[in-house]
Amino acid sequence: MVIFTEQNVLSSHLSLLTNDNKTIGFVPTMGALHEGHLSLMKEALKENDSVIVSIFVNPTQFNNKEDLEKYPRTLASDIEKIKMLHKDILIYAPSVEDIYLKDIVSEHFNYDGLETKMEGKHRTGHFDGVGTIIKRFFEIIQPQKAYFGEKDFQQLQIVKKLVAKHNLPVCIIGCPIFREKNGLAMSSRNERLSPKAREKAAIIYQTLLAAKTQFQTKSAKEVTQIVSNVFEKHPDFNLEYFEIADEETLSTCVRKSKTKKYRGFIAVYIENIRLIDNISLY
Ligand code: PAF
């Protein structure tokens, strides 16, 4: 296992692989690794000669200082988990300076409106930060394939758009959501929940499943109201949004169309920790 902290050293190593016609699969993460991340790595191992995982808590994608400060940082155990999975996975764990030099600022991106919906509406500048770091990683690593979890479905669509708009030579692979036994979507932020809250948070997925059933016979507006009523009854939760949106454009569903694929998207706070999840509705 080799751990790189400097992009120059990493780039030289990767160019040796590329010169040898080896394909590179890339899994970007912010650490605090869980089964969901490991499933991305497993997929990458199946499809590429070499796999590189980045571990970097990207400051420019946090719209909230406290969230950035409290984001779990568990580098030693992350390295152990990767090592256990496969001894040849490469790790890139740069410092903030290695990525941003002195200017910790985002580039500005136009994702044809995808950035104005849901997460973009509630987390100003978030997707500029994501685009900045992902574009930089792609430039440094030049992978043939990159793997993203569907838990951050909007992020996945935004990264696909970034790649299309900038003609980046990388194939973006979306991988299914991994869930805890009670259905809670795996997330590094779950680490910060008390055991009680982690149990209670099962209601998020239960509600999404119920919404999926309801959506077969009810309108998007009615289902949205039902979800909102569920969380109103639970004082531990603060629902930020639930939206039924078109998977491609992420536009809110006003009237159902048979030709579109819809998804339910949710963001909810418990113990002041923001959790997101989504479900396909077809
Ligand atoms: O999904 C994440 O963990 C992050 O947004 C990513 C893709 C690693 C970029 O920092």
PDB file of C-alpha atoms and ligand atoms in Angstrom:
ATOM      1  CA  MET A   1       0.000   0.000   0.000  1.00  0.00           C
ATOM      2  CA  VAL A   2       1.381   3.407  -0.938  1.00  0.00           C
ATOM      3  CA  ILE A   3       0.087   6.623   0.616  1.00  0.00           C
ATOM      4  CA  PHE A   4       0.710   9.837  -1.286  1.00  0.00           C
ATOM      5  CA  THR A   5       0.396  13.281   0.238  1.00  0.00           C
ATOM      6  CA  GLU A   6       1.861  15.356  -2.590  1.00  0.00           C
ATOM      7  CA  GLN A   7       0.356  15.688  -6.036  1.00  0.00           C
ATOM      8  CA  ASN A   8       3.733  15.819  -7.845  1.00  0.00           C
ATOM      9  CA  VAL A   9       4.850  12.522  -6.379  1.00  0.00           C
ATOM     10  CA  LEU A  10       1.468  10.973  -7.083  1.00  0.00           C
ATOM     11  CA  SER A  11       1.401  12.231 -10.688  1.00  0.00           C
ATOM     12  CA  SER A  12       4.839  10.748 -11.422  1.00  0.00           C
ATOM     13  CA  HIS A  13       3.768   7.399  -9.997  1.00  0.00           C
ATOM     14  CA  LEU A  14       0.521   7.404 -11.964  1.00  0.00           C
ATOM     15  CA  SER A  15       2.257   8.298 -15.225  1.00  0.00           C
ATOM     16  CA  LEU A  16       4.333   5.127 -14.847  1.00  0.00           C
ATOM     17  CA  LEU A  17       1.093   3.147 -14.663  1.00  0.00           C
ATOM     18  CA  THR A  18      -0.416   4.954 -17.632  1.00  0.00           C
ATOM     19  CA  ASN A  19       2.748   4.417 -19.695  1.00  0.00           C
ATOM     20  CA  ASP A  20       2.347   0.757 -18.910  1.00  0.00           C
ATOM     21  CA  ASN A  21      -1.233   0.916 -20.322  1.00  0.00           C
ATOM     22  CA  LYS A  22      -2.750   0.262 -16.890  1.00  0.00           C
ATOM     23  CA  THR A  23      -6.264   1.592 -16.339  1.00  0.00           C
ATOM     24  CA  ILE A  24      -6.881   3.738 -13.278  1.00  0.00           C
ATOM     25  CA  GLY A  25     -10.110   3.716 -11.258  1.00  0.00           C
ATOM     26  CA  PHE A  26     -10.652   6.561  -8.804  1.00  0.00           C
ATOM     27  CA  VAL A  27     -12.780   6.690  -5.648  1.00  0.00           C
ATOM     28  CA  PRO A  28     -12.955  10.166  -4.106  1.00  0.00           C
ATOM     29  CA  THR A  29     -13.853  10.277  -0.394  1.00  0.00           C
ATOM     30  CA  MET A  30     -13.678  12.589   2.568  1.00  0.00           C
ATOM     31  CA  GLY A  31     -12.642   9.701   4.837  1.00  0.00           C
ATOM     32  CA  ALA A  32     -14.527   8.295   7.836  1.00  0.00           C
ATOM     33  CA  LEU A  33     -14.941   5.295   5.585  1.00  0.00           C
ATOM     34  CA  HIS A  34     -17.898   2.939   5.850  1.00  0.00           C
ATOM     35  CA  GLU A  35     -19.260  -0.029   3.892  1.00  0.00           C
ATOM     36  CA  GLY A  36     -20.680   2.305   1.261  1.00  0.00           C
ATOM     37  CA  HIS A  37     -17.200   3.635   0.437  1.00  0.00           C
ATOM     38  CA  LEU A  38     -15.771   0.126   0.470  1.00  0.00           C
ATOM     39  CA  SER A  39     -18.433  -0.984  -2.031  1.00  0.00           C
ATOM     40  CA  LEU A  40     -17.235   1.757  -4.415  1.00  0.00           C
ATOM     41  CA  MET A  41     -13.671   0.504  -4.025  1.00  0.00           C
ATOM     42  CA  LYS A  42     -14.772  -3.101  -4.666  1.00  0.00           C
ATOM     43  CA  GLU A  43     -16.477  -2.002  -7.878  1.00  0.00           C
ATOM     44  CA  ALA A  44     -13.369  -0.053  -8.902  1.00  0.00           C
ATOM     45  CA  LEU A  45     -11.138  -3.079  -8.187  1.00  0.00           C
ATOM     46  CA  LYS A  46     -13.286  -5.223 -10.478  1.00  0.00           C
ATOM     47  CA  GLU A  47     -13.074  -2.815 -13.403  1.00  0.00           C
ATOM     48  CA  ASN A  48      -9.547  -1.342 -13.336  1.00  0.00           C
ATOM     49  CA  ASP A  49      -5.897  -2.402 -13.155  1.00  0.00           C
ATOM     50  CA  SER A  50      -5.129   0.132 -10.416  1.00  0.00           C
ATOM     51  CA  VAL A  51      -7.371   1.836  -7.895  1.00  0.00           C
ATOM     52  CA  ILE A  52      -6.687   5.092  -6.132  1.00  0.00           C
ATOM     53  CA  VAL A  53      -8.735   6.429  -3.222  1.00  0.00           C
ATOM     54  CA  SER A  54      -8.526  10.048  -2.130  1.00  0.00           C
ATOM     55  CA  ILE A  55      -9.125  10.990   1.486  1.00  0.00           C
ATOM     56  CA  PHE A  56      -9.593  14.722   1.739  1.00  0.00           C
ATOM     57  CA  VAL A  57     -12.063  16.813   3.712  1.00  0.00           C
ATOM     58  CA  ASN A  58     -12.588  19.499   1.112  1.00  0.00           C
ATOM     59  CA  PRO A  59     -13.064  22.868   2.856  1.00  0.00           C
ATOM     60  CA  THR A  60     -14.629  24.680  -0.105  1.00  0.00           C
ATOM     61  CA  GLN A  61     -17.711  22.459  -0.238  1.00  0.00           C
ATOM     62  CA  PHE A  62     -18.756  23.209   3.346  1.00  0.00           C
ATOM     63  CA  ASN A  63     -21.169  26.098   3.651  1.00  0.00           C
ATOM     64  CA  ASN A  64     -21.133  25.758   7.432  1.00  0.00           C
ATOM     65  CA  LYS A  65     -17.924  26.255   9.445  1.00  0.00           C
ATOM     66  CA  GLU A  66     -19.077  24.082  12.323  1.00  0.00           C
ATOM     67  CA  ASP A  67     -19.935  21.211   9.965  1.00  0.00           C
ATOM     68  CA  LEU A  68     -16.401  21.411   8.514  1.00  0.00           C
ATOM     69  CA  GLU A  69     -14.780  21.473  11.945  1.00  0.00           C
ATOM     70  CA  LYS A  70     -16.871  18.590  13.240  1.00  0.00           C
ATOM     71  CA  TYR A  71     -16.560  16.436  10.147  1.00  0.00           C
ATOM     72  CA  PRO A  72     -15.046  13.117  11.355  1.00  0.00           C
ATOM     73  CA  ARG A  73     -11.355  12.690  10.551  1.00  0.00           C
ATOM     74  CA  THR A  74     -10.194   9.108  11.040  1.00  0.00           C
ATOM     75  CA  LEU A  75      -7.227   8.727   8.700  1.00  0.00           C
ATOM     76  CA  ALA A  76      -5.452   5.895  10.585  1.00  0.00           C
ATOM     77  CA  SER A  77      -8.508   3.646  10.696  1.00  0.00           C
ATOM     78  CA  ASP A  78      -9.434   4.583   7.107  1.00  0.00           C
ATOM     79  CA  ILE A  79      -6.012   3.384   5.964  1.00  0.00           C
ATOM     80  CA  GLU A  80      -6.495   0.124   7.902  1.00  0.00           C
ATOM     81  CA  LYS A  81      -9.887  -0.478   6.264  1.00  0.00           C
ATOM     82  CA  ILE A  82      -8.462   0.082   2.787  1.00  0.00           C
ATOM     83  CA  LYS A  83      -5.491  -2.162   3.546  1.00  0.00           C
ATOM     84  CA  MET A  84      -7.842  -4.928   4.672  1.00  0.00           C
ATOM     85  CA  LEU A  85      -9.811  -4.640   1.447  1.00  0.00           C
ATOM     86  CA  HIS A  86      -6.824  -4.795  -0.891  1.00  0.00           C
ATOM     87  CA  LYS A  87      -3.126  -4.294  -0.307  1.00  0.00           C
ATOM     88  CA  ASP A  88      -2.489  -2.621  -3.667  1.00  0.00           C
ATOM     89  CA  ILE A  89      -4.989   0.249  -3.443  1.00  0.00           C
ATOM     90  CA  LEU A  90      -3.194   3.589  -3.649  1.00  0.00           C
ATOM     91  CA  ILE A  91      -4.198   6.370  -1.270  1.00  0.00           C
ATOM     92  CA  TYR A  92      -3.971  10.079  -1.879  1.00  0.00           C
ATOM     93  CA  ALA A  93      -4.398  12.001   1.371  1.00  0.00           C
ATOM     94  CA  PRO A  94      -3.220  15.520   0.590  1.00  0.00           C
ATOM     95  CA  SER A  95      -3.054  18.541   2.868  1.00  0.00           C
ATOM     96  CA  VAL A  96      -5.261  21.540   2.134  1.00  0.00           C
ATOM     97  CA  GLU A  97      -2.133  23.391   0.913  1.00  0.00           C
ATOM     98  CA  ASP A  98      -1.235  20.625  -1.535  1.00  0.00           C
ATOM     99  CA  ILE A  99      -4.602  21.107  -3.219  1.00  0.00           C
ATOM    100  CA  TYR A 100      -5.320  24.810  -2.807  1.00  0.00           C
ATOM    101  CA  LEU A 101      -1.884  26.401  -2.196  1.00  0.00           C
ATOM    102  CA  LYS A 102      -2.768  29.618  -0.386  1.00  0.00           C
ATOM    103  CA  ASP A 103      -6.181  30.379  -1.887  1.00  0.00           C
ATOM    104  CA  ILE A 104      -8.867  28.186  -0.411  1.00  0.00           C
ATOM    105  CA  VAL A 105     -11.524  29.254  -2.906  1.00  0.00           C
ATOM    106  CA  SER A 106     -13.847  27.576  -5.354  1.00  0.00           C
ATOM    107  CA  GLU A 107     -14.100  27.967  -9.072  1.00  0.00           C
ATOM    108  CA  HIS A 108     -17.585  28.921 -10.217  1.00  0.00           C
ATOM    109  CA  PHE A 109     -19.524  26.359 -12.254  1.00  0.00           C
ATOM    110  CA  ASN A 110     -22.646  26.379 -14.342  1.00  0.00           C
ATOM    111  CA  TYR A 111     -24.304  22.979 -14.264  1.00  0.00           C
ATOM    112  CA  ASP A 112     -27.302  24.038 -16.375  1.00  0.00           C
ATOM    113  CA  GLY A 113     -29.421  24.689 -13.296  1.00  0.00           C
ATOM    114  CA  LEU A 114     -28.785  21.384 -11.478  1.00  0.00           C
ATOM    115  CA  GLU A 115     -26.925  23.402  -8.858  1.00  0.00           C
ATOM    116  CA  THR A 116     -29.923  25.560  -7.963  1.00  0.00           C
ATOM    117  CA  LYS A 117     -32.082  22.679  -6.753  1.00  0.00           C
ATOM    118  CA  MET A 118     -32.343  20.973  -3.340  1.00  0.00           C
ATOM    119  CA  GLU A 119     -28.805  20.685  -1.891  1.00  0.00           C
ATOM    120  CA  GLY A 120     -27.706  23.649  -3.992  1.00  0.00           C
ATOM    121  CA  LYS A 121     -30.577  25.762  -2.667  1.00  0.00           C
ATOM    122  CA  HIS A 122     -29.840  24.905   0.938  1.00  0.00           C
ATOM    123  CA  ARG A 123     -26.036  24.787   0.837  1.00  0.00           C
ATOM    124  CA  THR A 124     -24.818  27.908  -0.946  1.00  0.00           C
ATOM    125  CA  GLY A 125     -21.599  27.326  -2.882  1.00  0.00           C
ATOM    126  CA  HIS A 126     -21.548  23.607  -2.061  1.00  0.00           C
ATOM    127  CA  PHE A 127     -21.479  22.398  -5.656  1.00  0.00           C
ATOM    128  CA  ASP A 128     -18.866  24.966  -6.673  1.00  0.00           C
ATOM    129  CA  GLY A 129     -16.676  23.393  -3.983  1.00  0.00           C
ATOM    130  CA  VAL A 130     -17.459  19.870  -5.167  1.00  0.00           C
ATOM    131  CA  GLY A 131     -16.779  20.803  -8.815  1.00  0.00           C
ATOM    132  CA  THR A 132     -13.503  22.490  -7.874  1.00  0.00           C
ATOM    133  CA  ILE A 133     -12.108  19.516  -5.997  1.00  0.00           C
ATOM    134  CA  ILE A 134     -13.363  16.879  -8.427  1.00  0.00           C
ATOM    135  CA  LYS A 135     -11.993  18.708 -11.461  1.00  0.00           C
ATOM    136  CA  ARG A 136      -8.666  19.128  -9.683  1.00  0.00           C
ATOM    137  CA  PHE A 137      -8.543  15.441  -8.733  1.00  0.00           C
ATOM    138  CA  PHE A 138      -9.359  14.422 -12.297  1.00  0.00           C
ATOM    139  CA  GLU A 139      -6.518  16.631 -13.581  1.00  0.00           C
ATOM    140  CA  ILE A 140      -4.037  15.176 -11.096  1.00  0.00           C
ATOM    141  CA  ILE A 141      -5.110  11.534 -11.305  1.00  0.00           C
ATOM    142  CA  GLN A 142      -6.471  11.279 -14.864  1.00  0.00           C
ATOM    143  CA  PRO A 143      -8.567   8.196 -14.117  1.00  0.00           C
ATOM    144  CA  GLN A 144     -10.473   6.313 -16.812  1.00  0.00           C
ATOM    145  CA  LYS A 145     -13.342   5.696 -14.371  1.00  0.00           C
ATOM    146  CA  ALA A 146     -14.511   7.411 -11.190  1.00  0.00           C
ATOM    147  CA  TYR A 147     -17.024   6.042  -8.675  1.00  0.00           C
ATOM    148  CA  PHE A 148     -19.685   7.974  -6.769  1.00  0.00           C
ATOM    149  CA  GLY A 149     -22.420   6.777  -4.412  1.00  0.00           C
ATOM    150  CA  GLU A 150     -26.077   7.373  -5.225  1.00  0.00           C
ATOM    151  CA  LYS A 151     -26.686   8.592  -1.691  1.00  0.00           C
ATOM    152  CA  ASP A 152     -25.490  11.944  -3.006  1.00  0.00           C
ATOM    153  CA  PHE A 153     -27.591  11.564  -6.129  1.00  0.00           C
ATOM    154  CA  GLN A 154     -27.563  15.265  -6.965  1.00  0.00           C
ATOM    155  CA  GLN A 155     -23.777  15.294  -6.647  1.00  0.00           C
ATOM    156  CA  LEU A 156     -23.597  12.307  -9.018  1.00  0.00           C
ATOM    157  CA  GLN A 157     -25.677  14.161 -11.644  1.00  0.00           C
ATOM    158  CA  ILE A 158     -23.599  17.312 -11.155  1.00  0.00           C
ATOM    159  CA  VAL A 159     -20.324  15.430 -11.619  1.00  0.00           C
ATOM    160  CA  LYS A 160     -21.712  13.868 -14.823  1.00  0.00           C
ATOM    161  CA  LYS A 161     -22.618  17.358 -16.022  1.00  0.00           C
ATOM    162  CA  LEU A 162     -19.163  18.699 -15.096  1.00  0.00           C
ATOM    163  CA  VAL A 163     -17.535  15.931 -17.125  1.00  0.00           C
ATOM    164  CA  ALA A 164     -19.815  16.521 -20.118  1.00  0.00           C
ATOM    165  CA  LYS A 165     -19.407  20.314 -20.113  1.00  0.00           C
ATOM    166  CA  HIS A 166     -15.620  20.228 -19.754  1.00  0.00           C
ATOM    167  CA  ASN A 167     -15.126  17.219 -22.045  1.00  0.00           C
ATOM    168  CA  LEU A 168     -13.220  15.389 -19.350  1.00  0.00           C
ATOM    169  CA  PRO A 169     -12.056  11.941 -20.492  1.00  0.00           C
ATOM    170  CA  VAL A 170     -13.466   9.994 -17.542  1.00  0.00           C
ATOM    171  CA  CYS A 171     -16.448   7.697 -17.180  1.00  0.00           C
ATOM    172  CA  ILE A 172     -18.594   8.373 -14.100  1.00  0.00           C
ATOM    173  CA  ILE A 173     -20.049   5.314 -12.409  1.00  0.00           C
ATOM    174  CA  GLY A 174     -22.933   5.637  -9.935  1.00  0.00           C
ATOM    175  CA  CYS A 175     -23.151   2.932  -7.253  1.00  0.00           C
ATOM    176  CA  PRO A 176     -26.179   1.961  -5.119  1.00  0.00           C
ATOM    177  CA  ILE A 177     -26.793   3.301  -1.607  1.00  0.00           C
ATOM    178  CA  PHE A 178     -25.529   1.147   1.250  1.00  0.00           C
ATOM    179  CA  ARG A 179     -27.793   1.018   4.305  1.00  0.00           C
ATOM    180  CA  GLU A 180     -27.386   0.122   7.936  1.00  0.00           C
ATOM    181  CA  LYS A 181     -29.521  -2.789   9.218  1.00  0.00           C
ATOM    182  CA  ASN A 182     -32.348  -0.420  10.148  1.00  0.00           C
ATOM    183  CA  GLY A 183     -32.332   1.167   6.679  1.00  0.00           C
ATOM    184  CA  LEU A 184     -30.444   4.352   7.551  1.00  0.00           C
ATOM    185  CA  ALA A 185     -28.304   5.325   4.553  1.00  0.00           C
ATOM    186  CA  MET A 186     -24.627   4.933   5.405  1.00  0.00           C
ATOM    187  CA  SER A 187     -22.891   8.255   5.838  1.00  0.00           C
ATOM    188  CA  SER A 188     -19.771   9.510   7.557  1.00  0.00           C
ATOM    189  CA  ARG A 189     -22.044  11.903   9.437  1.00  0.00           C
ATOM    190  CA  ASN A 190     -23.834   8.947  11.109  1.00  0.00           C
ATOM    191  CA  GLU A 191     -20.702   8.666  13.296  1.00  0.00           C
ATOM    192  CA  ARG A 192     -21.777  11.852  15.029  1.00  0.00           C
ATOM    193  CA  LEU A 193     -25.247  10.569  15.976  1.00  0.00           C
ATOM    194  CA  SER A 194     -25.960   9.237  19.458  1.00  0.00           C
ATOM    195  CA  PRO A 195     -26.978   5.538  19.450  1.00  0.00           C
ATOM    196  CA  LYS A 196     -30.589   6.614  20.177  1.00  0.00           C
ATOM    197  CA  ALA A 197     -30.680   9.034  17.250  1.00  0.00           C
ATOM    198  CA  ARG A 198     -29.121   6.449  14.963  1.00  0.00           C
ATOM    199  CA  GLU A 199     -31.981   4.124  15.842  1.00  0.00           C
ATOM    200  CA  LYS A 200     -34.629   6.804  15.439  1.00  0.00           C
ATOM    201  CA  ALA A 201     -33.186   7.878  12.090  1.00  0.00           C
ATOM    202  CA  ALA A 202     -34.552   4.613  10.627  1.00  0.00           C
ATOM    203  CA  ILE A 203     -37.737   6.591  10.093  1.00  0.00           C
ATOM    204  CA  ILE A 204     -36.102   8.443   7.188  1.00  0.00           C
ATOM    205  CA  TYR A 205     -35.875   5.367   4.970  1.00  0.00           C
ATOM    206  CA  GLN A 206     -39.193   3.993   6.239  1.00  0.00           C
ATOM    207  CA  THR A 207     -40.820   7.251   5.167  1.00  0.00           C
ATOM    208  CA  LEU A 208     -39.129   7.126   1.767  1.00  0.00           C
ATOM    209  CA  LEU A 209     -40.416   3.584   1.248  1.00  0.00           C
ATOM    210  CA  ALA A 210     -43.922   4.683   2.223  1.00  0.00           C
ATOM    211  CA  ALA A 211     -43.630   7.646  -0.165  1.00  0.00           C
ATOM    212  CA  LYS A 212     -42.720   5.266  -2.968  1.00  0.00           C
ATOM    213  CA  THR A 213     -45.884   3.249  -2.356  1.00  0.00           C
ATOM    214  CA  GLN A 214     -48.051   6.381  -2.068  1.00  0.00           C
ATOM    215  CA  PHE A 215     -46.640   7.834  -5.282  1.00  0.00           C
ATOM    216  CA  GLN A 216     -48.192   4.988  -7.269  1.00  0.00           C
ATOM    217  CA  THR A 217     -51.649   6.416  -6.655  1.00  0.00           C
ATOM    218  CA  LYS A 218     -51.160   9.970  -5.370  1.00  0.00           C
ATOM    219  CA  SER A 219     -49.746  13.174  -6.799  1.00  0.00           C
ATOM    220  CA  ALA A 220     -46.270  14.466  -5.950  1.00  0.00           C
ATOM    221  CA  LYS A 221     -47.874  17.304  -3.971  1.00  0.00           C
ATOM    222  CA  GLU A 222     -49.942  14.904  -1.876  1.00  0.00           C
ATOM    223  CA  VAL A 223     -46.987  12.626  -1.173  1.00  0.00           C
ATOM    224  CA  THR A 224     -44.824  15.610  -0.215  1.00  0.00           C
ATOM    225  CA  GLN A 225     -47.500  16.691   2.263  1.00  0.00           C
ATOM    226  CA  ILE A 226     -47.702  13.181   3.748  1.00  0.00           C
ATOM    227  CA  VAL A 227     -43.917  13.112   4.299  1.00  0.00           C
ATOM    228  CA  SER A 228     -43.971  16.538   5.850  1.00  0.00           C
ATOM    229  CA  ASN A 229     -46.770  15.431   8.243  1.00  0.00           C
ATOM    230  CA  VAL A 230     -44.685  12.427   9.353  1.00  0.00           C
ATOM    231  CA  PHE A 231     -41.780  14.621  10.446  1.00  0.00           C
ATOM    232  CA  GLU A 232     -44.004  17.252  12.032  1.00  0.00           C
ATOM    233  CA  LYS A 233     -45.143  14.569  14.461  1.00  0.00           C
ATOM    234  CA  HIS A 234     -41.543  13.820  15.496  1.00  0.00           C
ATOM    235  CA  PRO A 235     -40.018  16.617  17.562  1.00  0.00           C
ATOM    236  CA  ASP A 236     -36.518  15.078  17.289  1.00  0.00           C
ATOM    237  CA  PHE A 237     -36.473  15.773  13.559  1.00  0.00           C
ATOM    238  CA  ASN A 238     -36.385  18.944  11.555  1.00  0.00           C
ATOM    239  CA  LEU A 239     -37.284  18.343   7.916  1.00  0.00           C
ATOM    240  CA  GLU A 240     -35.378  20.687   5.614  1.00  0.00           C
ATOM    241  CA  TYR A 241     -36.928  19.428   2.412  1.00  0.00           C
ATOM    242  CA  PHE A 242     -38.622  16.503   0.772  1.00  0.00           C
ATOM    243  CA  GLU A 243     -38.978  16.769  -2.972  1.00  0.00           C
ATOM    244  CA  ILE A 244     -40.065  14.518  -5.768  1.00  0.00           C
ATOM    245  CA  ALA A 245     -37.958  15.420  -8.779  1.00  0.00           C
ATOM    246  CA  ASP A 246     -37.072  14.262 -12.264  1.00  0.00           C
ATOM    247  CA  GLU A 247     -33.847  12.211 -12.053  1.00  0.00           C
ATOM    248  CA  GLU A 248     -32.270  13.903 -15.066  1.00  0.00           C
ATOM    249  CA  THR A 249     -33.109  17.573 -14.584  1.00  0.00           C
ATOM    250  CA  LEU A 250     -33.771  17.439 -10.821  1.00  0.00           C
ATOM    251  CA  SER A 251     -36.789  19.665 -11.452  1.00  0.00           C
ATOM    252  CA  THR A 252     -39.659  19.255  -9.012  1.00  0.00           C
ATOM    253  CA  CYS A 253     -42.443  17.016 -10.297  1.00  0.00           C
ATOM    254  CA  VAL A 254     -45.562  19.123 -10.733  1.00  0.00           C
ATOM    255  CA  ARG A 255     -47.544  16.749 -12.893  1.00  0.00           C
ATOM    256  CA  LYS A 256     -46.491  13.110 -13.311  1.00  0.00           C
ATOM    257  CA  SER A 257     -45.259  12.111 -16.744  1.00  0.00           C
ATOM    258  CA  LYS A 258     -44.960   8.458 -17.798  1.00  0.00           C
ATOM    259  CA  THR A 259     -41.794   9.217 -19.760  1.00  0.00           C
ATOM    260  CA  LYS A 260     -39.878  10.556 -16.766  1.00  0.00           C
ATOM    261  CA  LYS A 261     -38.093   8.805 -13.950  1.00  0.00           C
ATOM    262  CA  TYR A 262     -38.731  10.322 -10.552  1.00  0.00           C
ATOM    263  CA  ARG A 263     -36.892  10.161  -7.260  1.00  0.00           C
ATOM    264  CA  GLY A 264     -37.791  11.296  -3.766  1.00  0.00           C
ATOM    265  CA  PHE A 265     -35.064  13.394  -2.107  1.00  0.00           C
ATOM    266  CA  ILE A 266     -34.892  14.258   1.570  1.00  0.00           C
ATOM    267  CA  ALA A 267     -32.720  16.311   3.917  1.00  0.00           C
ATOM    268  CA  VAL A 268     -33.484  16.168   7.607  1.00  0.00           C
ATOM    269  CA  TYR A 269     -31.795  17.265  10.823  1.00  0.00           C
ATOM    270  CA  ILE A 270     -31.563  15.172  13.962  1.00  0.00           C
ATOM    271  CA  GLU A 271     -29.364  16.243  16.899  1.00  0.00           C
ATOM    272  CA  ASN A 272     -28.335  19.151  14.679  1.00  0.00           C
ATOM    273  CA  ILE A 273     -26.778  16.742  12.195  1.00  0.00           C
ATOM    274  CA  ARG A 274     -27.923  16.951   8.634  1.00  0.00           C
ATOM    275  CA  LEU A 275     -28.756  13.663   6.922  1.00  0.00           C
ATOM    276  CA  ILE A 276     -29.742  13.163   3.289  1.00  0.00           C
ATOM    277  CA  ASP A 277     -31.229  10.210   1.465  1.00  0.00           C
ATOM    278  CA  ASN A 278     -33.183   9.445  -1.704  1.00  0.00           C
ATOM    279  CA  ILE A 279     -35.211   6.708  -3.341  1.00  0.00           C
ATOM    280  CA  SER A 280     -36.164   5.867  -6.900  1.00  0.00           C
ATOM    281  CA  LEU A 281     -39.932   6.056  -7.360  1.00  0.00           C
ATOM    282  CA  TYR A 282     -40.252   3.766 -10.378  1.00  0.00           C
TER     283      TYR A 282
HETATM  284  O1  PAF B   1     -19.143  12.729  -1.567  1.00  0.00           O
HETATM  285  C1  PAF B   1     -18.118  13.133  -0.995  1.00  0.00           C
HETATM  286  O2  PAF B   1     -17.630  12.527  -0.036  1.00  0.00           O
HETATM  287  C2  PAF B   1     -17.446  14.405  -1.480  1.00  0.00           C
HETATM  288  O3  PAF B   1     -18.386  15.329  -1.898  1.00  0.00           O
HETATM  289  C3  PAF B   1     -16.382  14.162  -2.563  1.00  0.00           C
HETATM  290  C4  PAF B   1     -17.020  13.566  -3.814  1.00  0.00           C
HETATM  291  C5  PAF B   1     -15.316  13.215  -2.046  1.00  0.00           C
HETATM  292  C6  PAF B   1     -15.715  15.476  -2.960  1.00  0.00           C
HETATM  293  O4  PAF B   1     -15.068  16.052  -1.878  1.00  0.00           O
END
